[in-house]
């Protein structure tokens, strides 16, 4: 298509149809590159990379319908990856990261059952960090016997003068 558009432009440099065809050809080349990149990312298990490449394919592209089918397949892998990352963030007490990852899962599949469980674990973890440590009760302090004071005795000899 690109060669055809260039040939048409040689014959008529101001042809708007030839310019449109050249632009469309360049755009489809970019969409093809994105589609191929997404497939490589899928083979490599890079769900985020695949998702991003597929999301950048324009609706007008001939690759769009195939990209949408792949996106649905990639969505499952991406969600599983995010759930694992969320669990790791919770274990390392990185509450902000864990919360952000849960938001991503929510955006990918709002009805996912793990969302409630993960949110509860994050809230519980945050609450434990801000809760004051248990205080010692007055009763336990009062009931302990006071330590005996240590008194040192010094003996001095006195001289008597006669």
PDB file of N, CA and C in Angstrom, residues 114-156:
ATOM      1  N   UNK A 114     -11.440 -12.009  44.757  1.00  0.00           N
ATOM      2  CA  UNK A 114     -10.249 -11.763  45.569  1.00  0.00           C
ATOM      3  C   UNK A 114     -10.144 -10.312  46.026  1.00  0.00           C
ATOM      4  N   UNK A 115     -10.802  -9.418  45.347  1.00  0.00           N
ATOM      5  CA  UNK A 115     -10.690  -7.986  45.662  1.00  0.00           C
ATOM      6  C   UNK A 115     -11.085  -7.721  47.112  1.00  0.00           C
ATOM      7  N   UNK A 116     -12.211  -8.276  47.555  1.00  0.00           N
ATOM      8  CA  UNK A 116     -12.685  -8.056  48.925  1.00  0.00           C
ATOM      9  C   UNK A 116     -11.692  -8.601  49.950  1.00  0.00           C
ATOM     10  N   UNK A 117     -11.169  -9.786  49.691  1.00  0.00           N
ATOM     11  CA  UNK A 117     -10.236 -10.436  50.616  1.00  0.00           C
ATOM     12  C   UNK A 117      -8.947  -9.615  50.715  1.00  0.00           C
ATOM     13  N   UNK A 118      -8.434  -9.178  49.561  1.00  0.00           N
ATOM     14  CA  UNK A 118      -7.189  -8.399  49.550  1.00  0.00           C
ATOM     15  C   UNK A 118      -7.375  -7.048  50.236  1.00  0.00           C
ATOM     16  N   UNK A 119      -8.488  -6.385  49.954  1.00  0.00           N
ATOM     17  CA  UNK A 119      -8.761  -5.090  50.607  1.00  0.00           C
ATOM     18  C   UNK A 119      -8.832  -5.250  52.130  1.00  0.00           C
ATOM     19  N   UNK A 120      -9.486  -6.318  52.584  1.00  0.00           N
ATOM     20  CA  UNK A 120      -9.605  -6.566  54.027  1.00  0.00           C
ATOM     21  C   UNK A 120      -8.223  -6.796  54.643  1.00  0.00           C
ATOM     22  N   UNK A 121      -7.367  -7.537  53.954  1.00  0.00           N
ATOM     23  CA  UNK A 121      -6.020  -7.794  54.473  1.00  0.00           C
ATOM     24  C   UNK A 121      -5.215  -6.498  54.555  1.00  0.00           C
ATOM     25  N   UNK A 122      -5.376  -5.625  53.580  1.00  0.00           N
ATOM     26  CA  UNK A 122      -4.669  -4.338  53.579  1.00  0.00           C
ATOM     27  C   UNK A 122      -5.160  -3.467  54.734  1.00  0.00           C
ATOM     28  N   UNK A 123      -6.477  -3.368  54.895  1.00  0.00           N
ATOM     29  CA  UNK A 123      -7.042  -2.552  55.974  1.00  0.00           C
ATOM     30  C   UNK A 123      -6.625  -3.081  57.347  1.00  0.00           C
ATOM     31  N   UNK A 124      -6.629  -4.395  57.492  1.00  0.00           N
ATOM     32  CA  UNK A 124      -6.231  -5.003  58.763  1.00  0.00           C
ATOM     33  C   UNK A 124      -4.753  -4.718  59.044  1.00  0.00           C
ATOM     34  N   UNK A 125      -3.925  -4.838  58.029  1.00  0.00           N
ATOM     35  CA  UNK A 125      -2.498  -4.566  58.197  1.00  0.00           C
ATOM     36  C   UNK A 125      -2.219  -3.125  58.549  1.00  0.00           C
ATOM     37  N   UNK A 126      -2.900  -2.214  57.871  1.00  0.00           N
ATOM     38  CA  UNK A 126      -2.731  -0.786  58.184  1.00  0.00           C
ATOM     39  C   UNK A 126      -3.190  -0.487  59.607  1.00  0.00           C
ATOM     40  N   UNK A 127      -4.306  -1.088  60.007  1.00  0.00           N
ATOM     41  CA  UNK A 127      -4.843  -0.848  61.354  1.00  0.00           C
ATOM     42  C   UNK A 127      -3.870  -1.332  62.424  1.00  0.00           C
ATOM     43  N   UNK A 128      -3.232  -2.457  62.192  1.00  0.00           N
ATOM     44  CA  UNK A 128      -2.278  -2.984  63.169  1.00  0.00           C
ATOM     45  C   UNK A 128      -1.074  -2.059  63.315  1.00  0.00           C
ATOM     46  N   UNK A 129      -0.681  -1.424  62.220  1.00  0.00           N
ATOM     47  CA  UNK A 129       0.486  -0.541  62.273  1.00  0.00           C
ATOM     48  C   UNK A 129       0.209   0.759  63.022  1.00  0.00           C
ATOM     49  N   UNK A 130      -1.017   1.249  62.964  1.00  0.00           N
ATOM     50  CA  UNK A 130      -1.330   2.516  63.620  1.00  0.00           C
ATOM     51  C   UNK A 130      -1.881   2.333  65.024  1.00  0.00           C
ATOM     52  N   UNK A 131      -2.223   1.099  65.389  1.00  0.00           N
ATOM     53  CA  UNK A 131      -2.759   0.846  66.739  1.00  0.00           C
ATOM     54  C   UNK A 131      -1.653   1.039  67.763  1.00  0.00           C
ATOM     55  N   UNK A 132      -1.976   1.700  68.895  1.00  0.00           N
ATOM     56  CA  UNK A 132      -0.958   1.890  69.931  1.00  0.00           C
ATOM     57  C   UNK A 132      -0.600   0.549  70.564  1.00  0.00           C
ATOM     58  N   UNK A 133       0.634   0.419  71.025  1.00  0.00           N
ATOM     59  CA  UNK A 133       1.014  -0.837  71.666  1.00  0.00           C
ATOM     60  C   UNK A 133       0.229  -1.002  72.962  1.00  0.00           C
ATOM     61  N   UNK A 134      -0.004  -2.243  73.371  1.00  0.00           N
ATOM     62  CA  UNK A 134      -0.767  -2.451  74.606  1.00  0.00           C
ATOM     63  C   UNK A 134      -0.023  -1.819  75.780  1.00  0.00           C
ATOM     64  N   UNK A 135      -0.754  -1.064  76.596  1.00  0.00           N
ATOM     65  CA  UNK A 135      -0.111  -0.388  77.733  1.00  0.00           C
ATOM     66  C   UNK A 135      -0.120  -1.310  78.951  1.00  0.00           C
ATOM     67  N   UNK A 136       0.800  -1.041  79.853  1.00  0.00           N
ATOM     68  CA  UNK A 136       0.873  -1.805  81.095  1.00  0.00           C
ATOM     69  C   UNK A 136      -0.179  -1.230  82.022  1.00  0.00           C
ATOM     70  N   UNK A 137      -0.970  -2.080  82.609  1.00  0.00           N
ATOM     71  CA  UNK A 137      -2.036  -1.583  83.479  1.00  0.00           C
ATOM     72  C   UNK A 137      -1.455  -1.098  84.803  1.00  0.00           C
ATOM     73  N   UNK A 138      -2.155  -0.159  85.398  1.00  0.00           N
ATOM     74  CA  UNK A 138      -1.744   0.396  86.683  1.00  0.00           C
ATOM     75  C   UNK A 138      -1.695  -0.707  87.730  1.00  0.00           C
ATOM     76  N   UNK A 139      -2.651  -1.615  87.696  1.00  0.00           N
ATOM     77  CA  UNK A 139      -2.742  -2.676  88.688  1.00  0.00           C
ATOM     78  C   UNK A 139      -1.476  -3.534  88.678  1.00  0.00           C
ATOM     79  N   UNK A 140      -0.962  -3.837  87.474  1.00  0.00           N
ATOM     80  CA  UNK A 140       0.221  -4.691  87.427  1.00  0.00           C
ATOM     81  C   UNK A 140       1.451  -3.967  87.942  1.00  0.00           C
ATOM     82  N   UNK A 141       1.478  -2.653  87.815  1.00  0.00           N
ATOM     83  CA  UNK A 141       2.614  -1.888  88.320  1.00  0.00           C
ATOM     84  C   UNK A 141       2.525  -1.772  89.839  1.00  0.00           C
ATOM     85  N   UNK A 142       1.327  -1.529  90.361  1.00  0.00           N
ATOM     86  CA  UNK A 142       1.136  -1.343  91.793  1.00  0.00           C
ATOM     87  C   UNK A 142       1.336  -2.650  92.546  1.00  0.00           C
ATOM     88  N   UNK A 143       0.945  -3.766  91.986  1.00  0.00           N
ATOM     89  CA  UNK A 143       1.032  -5.024  92.709  1.00  0.00           C
ATOM     90  C   UNK A 143       2.457  -5.560  92.809  1.00  0.00           C
ATOM     91  N   UNK A 144       3.363  -5.004  92.066  1.00  0.00           N
ATOM     92  CA  UNK A 144       4.745  -5.461  92.172  1.00  0.00           C
ATOM     93  C   UNK A 144       5.397  -4.817  93.391  1.00  0.00           C
ATOM     94  N   UNK A 145       6.139  -5.622  94.152  1.00  0.00           N
ATOM     95  CA  UNK A 145       6.799  -5.027  95.324  1.00  0.00           C
ATOM     96  C   UNK A 145       7.905  -4.080  94.877  1.00  0.00           C
ATOM     97  N   UNK A 146       8.032  -3.029  95.627  1.00  0.00           N
ATOM     98  CA  UNK A 146       9.074  -2.045  95.313  1.00  0.00           C
ATOM     99  C   UNK A 146      10.427  -2.649  95.638  1.00  0.00           C
ATOM    100  N   UNK A 147      11.424  -2.347  94.844  1.00  0.00           N
ATOM    101  CA  UNK A 147      12.747  -2.890  95.152  1.00  0.00           C
ATOM    102  C   UNK A 147      13.279  -2.278  96.441  1.00  0.00           C
ATOM    103  N   UNK A 148      14.065  -3.077  97.200  1.00  0.00           N
ATOM    104  CA  UNK A 148      14.637  -2.603  98.466  1.00  0.00           C
ATOM    105  C   UNK A 148      15.794  -1.672  98.133  1.00  0.00           C
ATOM    106  N   UNK A 149      15.839  -0.567  98.844  1.00  0.00           N
ATOM    107  CA  UNK A 149      16.940   0.360  98.573  1.00  0.00           C
ATOM    108  C   UNK A 149      18.267  -0.227  99.054  1.00  0.00           C
ATOM    109  N   UNK A 150      19.287   0.085  98.322  1.00  0.00           N
ATOM    110  CA  UNK A 150      20.617  -0.386  98.691  1.00  0.00           C
ATOM    111  C   UNK A 150      21.285   0.738  99.453  1.00  0.00           C
ATOM    112  N   UNK A 151      21.688   0.427 100.679  1.00  0.00           N
ATOM    113  CA  UNK A 151      22.329   1.434 101.527  1.00  0.00           C
ATOM    114  C   UNK A 151      23.753   0.967 101.761  1.00  0.00           C
ATOM    115  N   UNK A 152      24.669   1.817 101.497  1.00  0.00           N
ATOM    116  CA  UNK A 152      26.058   1.434 101.760  1.00  0.00           C
ATOM    117  C   UNK A 152      26.460   2.019 103.100  1.00  0.00           C
ATOM    118  N   UNK A 153      27.108   1.222 103.868  1.00  0.00           N
ATOM    119  CA  UNK A 153      27.525   1.661 105.195  1.00  0.00           C
ATOM    120  C   UNK A 153      29.010   1.964 105.134  1.00  0.00           C
ATOM    121  N   UNK A 154      29.313   3.099 105.648  1.00  0.00           N
ATOM    122  CA  UNK A 154      30.727   3.452 105.756  1.00  0.00           C
ATOM    123  C   UNK A 154      31.066   3.582 107.234  1.00  0.00           C
ATOM    124  N   UNK A 155      32.075   2.911 107.613  1.00  0.00           N
ATOM    125  CA  UNK A 155      32.493   2.952 109.019  1.00  0.00           C
ATOM    126  C   UNK A 155      33.738   3.811 109.068  1.00  0.00           C
ATOM    127  N   UNK A 156      33.680   4.795 109.900  1.00  0.00           N
ATOM    128  CA  UNK A 156      34.858   5.644 110.068  1.00  0.00           C
ATOM    129  C   UNK A 156      35.324   5.593 111.522  1.00  0.00           C
TER     130      UNK A 156
END
